[in-house]
Coordinates of C-alpha atoms in Angstrom, one line a residue:
M1 CA -14.0 -28.7 20.8
A2 CA -15.2 -26.3 18.1
L3 CA -13.2 -26.1 14.9
I4 CA -12.4 -22.5 15.6
D5 CA -10.9 -23.5 18.9
L6 CA -8.6 -26.1 17.3
F7 CA -7.6 -23.4 14.8
L8 CA -6.7 -20.9 17.5
A9 CA -5.0 -23.4 19.8
K10 CA -2.4 -24.0 17.1
R11 CA -1.9 -20.4 16.3
V12 CA -1.9 -18.5 19.7
K13 CA 1.0 -19.5 22.0
R14 CA 2.3 -16.1 23.2
G15 CA -0.1 -13.5 24.4
T16 CA -3.7 -14.6 25.1
L17 CA -6.9 -14.8 23.2
T18 CA -10.1 -15.3 25.1
V19 CA -13.1 -16.4 23.0
H20 CA -16.7 -16.0 24.2
H21 CA -18.7 -18.3 21.9
A22 CA -22.3 -17.6 21.0
D23 CA -23.5 -20.6 23.1
G24 CA -21.9 -19.1 26.2
K25 CA -18.8 -21.3 26.3
I26 CA -15.5 -19.5 27.0
R27 CA -12.1 -20.7 25.8
Q28 CA -8.6 -19.1 26.4
F29 CA -5.6 -19.7 24.2
G30 CA -1.9 -18.9 24.8
T31 CA -0.2 -17.4 27.9
S32 CA 0.6 -13.8 28.7
H33 CA 4.0 -12.8 27.2
A34 CA 5.8 -9.4 27.1
G35 CA 5.2 -7.7 23.8
F36 CA 2.2 -9.7 22.8
P37 CA -1.3 -8.4 23.4
D38 CA -4.1 -10.0 25.5
V39 CA -7.3 -9.9 23.5
V40 CA -10.9 -10.9 24.2
I41 CA -13.4 -11.5 21.5
R42 CA -17.1 -12.5 21.4
F43 CA -19.0 -14.2 18.6
T44 CA -22.6 -13.0 18.4
D45 CA -23.7 -16.1 16.4
A46 CA -22.4 -19.6 15.8
G47 CA -22.1 -19.1 12.0
A48 CA -19.4 -16.4 12.4
A49 CA -16.8 -18.8 13.8
S50 CA -17.5 -21.4 11.1
A51 CA -17.1 -18.7 8.4
I52 CA -13.6 -17.8 9.8
V53 CA -12.5 -21.4 9.8
R54 CA -13.6 -22.0 6.2
D55 CA -11.6 -19.0 5.0
P56 CA -9.7 -17.0 7.6
G57 CA -8.6 -14.5 4.9
I58 CA -12.1 -13.2 4.3
G59 CA -14.1 -14.6 7.2
A60 CA -12.5 -12.7 10.0
G61 CA -12.7 -9.3 8.2
E62 CA -16.4 -9.8 7.3
A63 CA -17.3 -11.0 10.8
Y64 CA -15.7 -7.9 12.3
M65 CA -17.3 -5.6 9.8
N66 CA -20.7 -7.0 10.3
G67 CA -20.6 -7.1 14.1
R68 CA -20.6 -10.9 14.2
M69 CA -17.2 -10.8 16.0
V70 CA -16.9 -8.2 18.7
I71 CA -13.5 -7.3 20.3
E72 CA -14.1 -6.6 24.0
Q73 CA -10.5 -6.2 25.1
G74 CA -7.9 -4.7 22.8
D75 CA -8.9 -3.7 19.3
A76 CA -8.6 -4.8 15.6
R77 CA -4.9 -4.1 15.5
D78 CA -4.2 -6.0 18.7
L79 CA -6.1 -9.0 17.3
V80 CA -4.2 -9.1 14.0
K81 CA -0.9 -8.5 15.8
L82 CA -1.5 -11.3 18.2
L83 CA -2.1 -13.8 15.3
M84 CA 0.6 -12.6 13.0
K85 CA 3.3 -12.0 15.6
N86 CA 2.8 -15.7 16.7
D87 CA 3.5 -16.7 13.1
P88 CA 5.9 -14.2 11.5
W89 CA 6.8 -14.6 7.8
E90 CA 10.4 -15.4 8.6
A91 CA 9.4 -18.4 10.6
G92 CA 8.1 -20.1 7.5
N93 CA 5.1 -21.8 9.2
N94 CA 2.5 -19.9 7.1
A95 CA -0.1 -21.1 9.6
L96 CA -2.6 -18.4 8.8
A97 CA -2.6 -19.2 5.1
P98 CA -5.9 -20.5 3.6
S99 CA -6.2 -24.1 2.6
P100 CA -4.7 -25.3 -0.7
F101 CA -8.2 -25.6 -2.2
T102 CA -9.1 -22.0 -1.1
R103 CA -5.8 -20.7 -2.5
A104 CA -6.5 -22.5 -5.8
V105 CA -9.9 -20.9 -6.1
Q106 CA -8.5 -17.5 -5.2
A107 CA -5.7 -17.8 -7.7
V108 CA -8.1 -18.4 -10.6
T109 CA -10.6 -15.8 -9.5
L110 CA -8.1 -13.1 -8.7
R111 CA -6.0 -13.7 -11.8
F112 CA -9.0 -12.6 -13.9
G113 CA -9.7 -9.7 -11.6
R114 CA -6.2 -8.2 -11.9
I115 CA -5.9 -8.3 -15.7
N116 CA -6.7 -4.6 -15.4
M117 CA -7.5 -3.5 -19.0
A118 CA -7.9 0.3 -19.3
R119 CA -11.6 0.6 -18.6
Q120 CA -11.5 -1.9 -15.7
S121 CA -8.5 0.0 -14.2
K122 CA -10.5 3.2 -14.0
R123 CA -13.4 1.4 -12.2
N124 CA -10.9 -0.2 -9.8
V125 CA -9.3 3.1 -9.0
A126 CA -12.6 4.9 -8.4
H127 CA -13.7 2.2 -6.0
H128 CA -10.9 3.2 -3.5
Y129 CA -9.7 6.7 -4.4
D130 CA -13.0 8.5 -5.3
L131 CA -14.2 8.3 -1.7
S132 CA -14.9 11.4 0.3
D133 CA -12.1 13.9 0.4
R134 CA -12.9 14.4 4.1
L135 CA -12.1 10.7 4.8
Y136 CA -8.5 11.1 3.6
D137 CA -8.1 14.4 5.4
L138 CA -8.9 12.6 8.6
F139 CA -5.9 10.2 8.5
L140 CA -3.4 11.4 5.9
D141 CA -0.8 14.1 6.3
A142 CA -1.6 17.6 5.0
D143 CA 0.0 16.8 1.6
R144 CA -2.2 13.7 1.3
Q145 CA 0.7 11.3 0.7
Y146 CA -1.2 8.0 0.5
S147 CA 1.8 5.8 0.3
C148 CA 4.7 4.5 2.4
A149 CA 6.5 7.2 4.3
Y150 CA 10.2 7.2 5.0
F151 CA 11.2 7.1 8.7
T152 CA 14.7 8.2 9.4
D153 CA 13.6 7.6 13.0
P154 CA 10.6 5.5 13.9
A155 CA 9.6 8.2 16.4
N156 CA 9.2 10.8 13.7
S157 CA 5.8 12.4 13.0
L158 CA 3.9 11.3 9.9
E159 CA 4.4 14.7 8.4
A160 CA 8.1 14.6 8.8
A161 CA 8.3 11.0 7.4
Q162 CA 6.3 11.9 4.3
A163 CA 8.5 14.9 3.7
D164 CA 11.5 12.7 4.0
K165 CA 10.0 10.2 1.6
K166 CA 9.6 12.9 -1.1
A167 CA 13.2 14.0 -0.6
H168 CA 14.4 10.3 -0.8
I169 CA 12.6 9.8 -4.1
A170 CA 13.7 13.1 -5.5
A171 CA 17.3 12.3 -4.7
K172 CA 17.1 9.0 -6.6
L173 CA 15.7 10.8 -9.6
A174 CA 18.9 12.8 -10.0
L175 CA 17.1 15.9 -11.3
A176 CA 18.7 18.8 -13.0
P177 CA 17.3 22.3 -13.9
G178 CA 15.1 22.3 -16.9
M179 CA 14.1 18.7 -16.8
S180 CA 10.6 17.3 -17.5
V181 CA 9.0 14.7 -15.3
L182 CA 6.1 12.3 -15.7
D183 CA 4.4 11.3 -12.5
I184 CA 2.4 8.1 -13.1
G185 CA -0.4 7.7 -10.5
C186 CA 0.0 11.2 -9.2
G187 CA -2.6 11.0 -6.4
W188 CA -3.6 14.4 -5.1
G189 CA -0.5 16.1 -6.7
G190 CA 1.8 16.3 -3.7
M191 CA 4.9 14.6 -5.3
A192 CA 4.5 16.6 -8.6
L193 CA 4.2 19.9 -6.8
Y194 CA 7.2 19.0 -4.5
L195 CA 9.5 18.1 -7.4
H196 CA 8.7 21.4 -9.1
Q197 CA 9.1 23.4 -5.9
Q198 CA 12.4 21.9 -5.0
T199 CA 14.0 21.5 -8.5
G200 CA 12.1 23.7 -10.9
A201 CA 11.2 20.6 -13.0
E202 CA 8.1 20.8 -15.3
V203 CA 5.8 17.9 -14.3
L204 CA 2.9 16.1 -15.8
G205 CA 0.9 14.0 -13.4
V206 CA -1.5 11.4 -14.6
T207 CA -4.3 9.6 -12.7
L208 CA -7.4 7.6 -13.2
S209 CA -9.2 9.2 -10.2
E210 CA -11.5 12.1 -11.1
E211 CA -11.6 13.2 -7.5
Q212 CA -7.8 13.2 -7.2
L213 CA -7.5 15.1 -10.5
K214 CA -9.8 17.8 -9.3
V215 CA -7.9 18.4 -6.1
A216 CA -4.4 18.2 -7.8
R217 CA -5.4 20.8 -10.4
E218 CA -6.8 23.1 -7.7
R219 CA -3.6 22.8 -5.7
A220 CA -1.5 23.7 -8.8
E221 CA -3.7 26.7 -9.5
A222 CA -3.5 27.9 -5.9
A223 CA 0.3 27.6 -5.9
G224 CA 0.4 29.6 -9.2
V225 CA 2.3 26.8 -11.0
A226 CA -0.5 25.3 -13.2
D227 CA 1.6 26.2 -16.3
K228 CA 4.5 24.1 -14.9
V229 CA 2.7 21.3 -13.1
R230 CA -0.1 19.9 -15.1
F231 CA -2.5 17.0 -14.3
E232 CA -4.5 14.8 -16.7
L233 CA -7.0 12.0 -16.4
I234 CA -5.3 9.5 -18.6
D235 CA -4.1 5.9 -18.4
Y236 CA -0.3 5.4 -18.5
R237 CA -0.7 3.4 -21.7
H238 CA -2.0 6.4 -23.5
V239 CA 0.5 9.0 -22.5
T240 CA 2.6 10.4 -25.3
G241 CA 5.8 12.5 -25.4
K242 CA 9.3 12.2 -24.0
F243 CA 10.4 12.9 -20.4
D244 CA 13.7 13.2 -18.7
R245 CA 12.4 11.5 -15.6
I246 CA 9.5 9.2 -14.6
V247 CA 8.3 8.6 -11.1
S248 CA 5.6 6.3 -10.0
V249 CA 4.7 6.0 -6.3
G250 CA 2.0 3.5 -5.1
M251 CA 0.5 2.9 -8.5
F252 CA 2.2 -0.2 -9.7
E253 CA 0.1 -2.3 -7.3
H254 CA -2.9 -1.6 -9.6
V255 CA -1.1 -2.5 -12.9
G256 CA -1.6 -6.3 -12.8
P257 CA 1.0 -8.9 -13.6
A258 CA -0.3 -9.4 -17.1
N259 CA 0.6 -5.8 -17.9
Y260 CA 4.0 -5.5 -16.2
T261 CA 6.0 -5.8 -19.4
T262 CA 3.7 -3.3 -21.1
F263 CA 4.2 -0.9 -18.3
F264 CA 8.0 -1.1 -18.3
R265 CA 8.1 -0.9 -22.2
Q266 CA 5.9 2.2 -22.1
C267 CA 8.0 3.8 -19.5
R268 CA 11.2 3.1 -21.4
D269 CA 9.8 4.4 -24.6
M270 CA 8.7 7.6 -22.9
L271 CA 12.1 8.4 -21.5
T272 CA 14.8 10.4 -23.2
D273 CA 18.1 8.6 -24.0
D274 CA 19.5 9.8 -20.6
G275 CA 16.3 9.2 -18.8
V276 CA 15.9 7.8 -15.3
M277 CA 12.9 6.3 -13.6
L278 CA 12.0 5.5 -10.0
L279 CA 9.4 3.0 -9.1
H280 CA 8.0 2.8 -5.6
T281 CA 5.7 -0.1 -4.9
I282 CA 4.4 -2.4 -2.2
G283 CA 5.8 -5.9 -2.8
R284 CA 5.9 -9.3 -1.3
A285 CA 9.1 -10.7 0.2
G286 CA 8.6 -14.2 -1.1
G287 CA 7.6 -15.4 -4.5
P288 CA 4.5 -14.6 -6.6
G289 CA 1.2 -15.1 -4.7
V290 CA -2.4 -13.9 -4.7
T291 CA -4.2 -10.9 -3.1
D292 CA -6.2 -12.0 -0.1
S293 CA -9.9 -12.3 -0.8
W294 CA -11.1 -9.7 1.7
T295 CA -8.7 -7.0 0.4
A296 CA -9.6 -7.8 -3.2
K297 CA -13.3 -7.6 -2.4
Y298 CA -13.6 -4.6 -0.2
I299 CA -10.5 -2.4 -0.5
F300 CA -8.4 -2.8 -3.7
P301 CA -10.3 -4.7 -6.5
G302 CA -7.8 -5.7 -9.1
G303 CA -4.9 -4.9 -6.8
Y304 CA -1.8 -7.1 -6.5
N305 CA 1.5 -6.6 -4.7
P306 CA 4.3 -8.0 -6.8
A307 CA 7.2 -10.2 -5.9
L308 CA 10.6 -8.7 -6.7
S309 CA 11.1 -11.6 -9.2
E310 CA 8.0 -10.5 -11.1
I311 CA 9.3 -6.9 -11.4
V312 CA 12.7 -8.1 -12.6
S313 CA 11.4 -10.8 -15.0
A314 CA 8.9 -8.4 -16.6
N315 CA 11.6 -6.0 -17.4
E316 CA 14.0 -8.6 -18.9
G317 CA 14.5 -8.3 -22.6
L318 CA 13.6 -4.6 -22.7
R319 CA 17.2 -3.3 -22.2
F320 CA 15.9 -1.0 -19.5
M321 CA 18.7 -1.2 -16.9
I322 CA 17.9 -1.6 -13.3
T323 CA 20.4 0.6 -11.5
D324 CA 19.4 0.4 -7.9
I325 CA 17.0 -1.6 -5.7
E326 CA 16.1 -0.7 -2.1
V327 CA 13.9 -2.7 0.2
L328 CA 12.0 -0.7 2.8
R329 CA 11.1 -3.3 5.3
L330 CA 9.3 -1.6 8.2
H331 CA 8.6 1.9 6.9
Y332 CA 5.1 1.1 5.8
G333 CA 4.3 -0.6 9.1
Y334 CA 5.2 2.6 10.9
T335 CA 3.1 4.6 8.4
L336 CA 0.1 2.5 8.8
D337 CA 0.4 2.6 12.5
Q338 CA 0.0 6.3 12.4
W339 CA -2.9 6.2 9.9
Y340 CA -4.6 3.6 12.1
D341 CA -4.3 5.8 15.2
R342 CA -5.8 8.8 13.3
V343 CA -8.7 6.7 12.0
V344 CA -9.5 5.4 15.5
A345 CA -9.4 9.0 16.8
A346 CA -11.7 10.1 14.0
R347 CA -14.2 7.3 14.5
D348 CA -17.3 9.5 15.1
E349 CA -16.6 11.6 12.0
I350 CA -16.1 8.5 9.8
V351 CA -19.3 6.9 11.0
A352 CA -21.1 10.2 10.3
L353 CA -19.6 10.3 6.7
Y354 CA -20.5 6.6 6.0
D355 CA -21.7 4.3 8.8
E356 CA -20.4 2.0 11.5
R357 CA -19.8 -0.9 9.1
F358 CA -17.6 1.2 6.8
Y359 CA -15.6 2.4 9.8
R360 CA -14.9 -1.1 11.0
M361 CA -14.0 -2.1 7.4
W362 CA -11.5 0.8 7.1
Q363 CA -10.1 0.1 10.6
F364 CA -9.6 -3.6 9.8
Y365 CA -7.9 -2.8 6.5
L366 CA -5.4 -0.5 8.2
A367 CA -4.8 -3.0 11.0
G368 CA -4.2 -5.9 8.7
A369 CA -2.1 -4.0 6.3
G370 CA 0.1 -2.5 9.1
Q371 CA 0.8 -5.9 10.7
S372 CA 1.6 -7.4 7.3
F373 CA 4.6 -5.1 7.2
H374 CA 5.6 -5.7 10.8
Y375 CA 5.2 -9.5 10.7
G376 CA 4.0 -10.7 7.3
S377 CA 5.5 -10.9 3.9
M378 CA 4.8 -7.3 2.8
V379 CA 7.7 -4.8 2.1
N380 CA 8.2 -1.8 -0.2
Y381 CA 10.5 -1.8 -3.1
Q382 CA 12.1 1.2 -4.7
V383 CA 13.6 0.3 -8.1
Q384 CA 15.6 2.7 -10.2
F385 CA 15.9 2.3 -13.9
A386 CA 18.0 4.1 -16.6
K387 CA 18.2 3.8 -20.4
N388 CA 21.9 4.6 -20.3
R389 CA 24.2 2.9 -17.7
H390 CA 26.5 6.0 -17.7
V391 CA 23.9 8.6 -16.8
L392 CA 24.1 8.1 -13.0
P393 CA 27.1 8.2 -10.6
I394 CA 28.7 4.8 -9.9
T395 CA 28.2 5.0 -6.2
R396 CA 25.1 5.8 -4.1
D397 CA 26.7 8.8 -2.4
Y398 CA 24.8 11.2 -4.6
I399 CA 21.5 10.0 -3.1
V400 CA 22.5 10.7 0.4
E401 CA 24.1 14.1 -0.5
T402 CA 21.1 15.3 -2.5
E403 CA 18.6 14.0 0.1
R404 CA 20.3 16.0 2.8
A405 CA 20.3 19.1 0.7
L406 CA 16.6 18.7 0.0
R407 CA 15.8 18.3 3.7
V408 CA 17.6 21.6 4.4
Q409 CA 15.6 23.4 1.7
A410 CA 12.3 22.0 3.2

């Protein structure tokens, strides 16, 4: 029996995976089970299976991208779901983890890669965010919210869930008329424009993506609020001034553990004495880890999703009070499901923009990321901070009340 067969026999029990080997042999693993997909794959050469066994984390993605592994029944999401649902994070088996040796090599390599000094940070951001505008238009909502949406109902549309996300975050910021806001990692400007529209706040958005900066500025000009909502190409470490509120959505994943304390100290120092901050970030449910090799190589170089303990410990000693923590468990899974569906529907356009290999890479990225929130260790954290423990109400009722009011306004 080939090594890949032994590997799969241990991992696929519910649902079925049929494997057509390059030499013509066919193997089937698992048994059909409600809620689990039945998938058929074919290896086009013997080396593909060996590469996956050596390092499942990078081997499977590369084999799919390069056409060495073809999915003949089901699709990329079905394949990842089948494997991850058979081994959910809560079960503690960790059967899909790379070998201890591979993890040791990854830990050393990726630790250097995620140091993220200022110049490297800009290159890392450009790798992912300076892609064609048209690509993002094909799968994001109209506001280009490229972060976890907030599903008050899993059946909601992507547009509704992203609008609810902005309201949820705005409510936690406890904004008042006349306040100034810093948006760290402002993307294409949607959150900054929303906060000004809903509350009248003056907002400075900062980014390291030249493409995002261009679009954000164009949007502010078109809305006639460029004097109230400004955008700059600047690293968070170099921002000066004082702000009543700071928001950062989907940017902390690019900071790097070595810079966490620097990040929080800088944020604290930029806040007024009654300042409040809301951090929204992907995180890992367990302890500190490493970014998988495939994602680090092809999608987010220098990226790392923190454990909650890393966020908390990096802030200790700064006297920057954590006032609220919320764990969004499944929301990003629902978000990624909708992004994935839109990418698949736009396949021909994406291939025309780039090529077939890029399309398969992007599809595999969204498939793997989505299932990591459904069955893996990924979650989202929203962490609220304040310089003054007395500045916010002592119960969370104000969040619900403000959020409801913002939804009515929208």
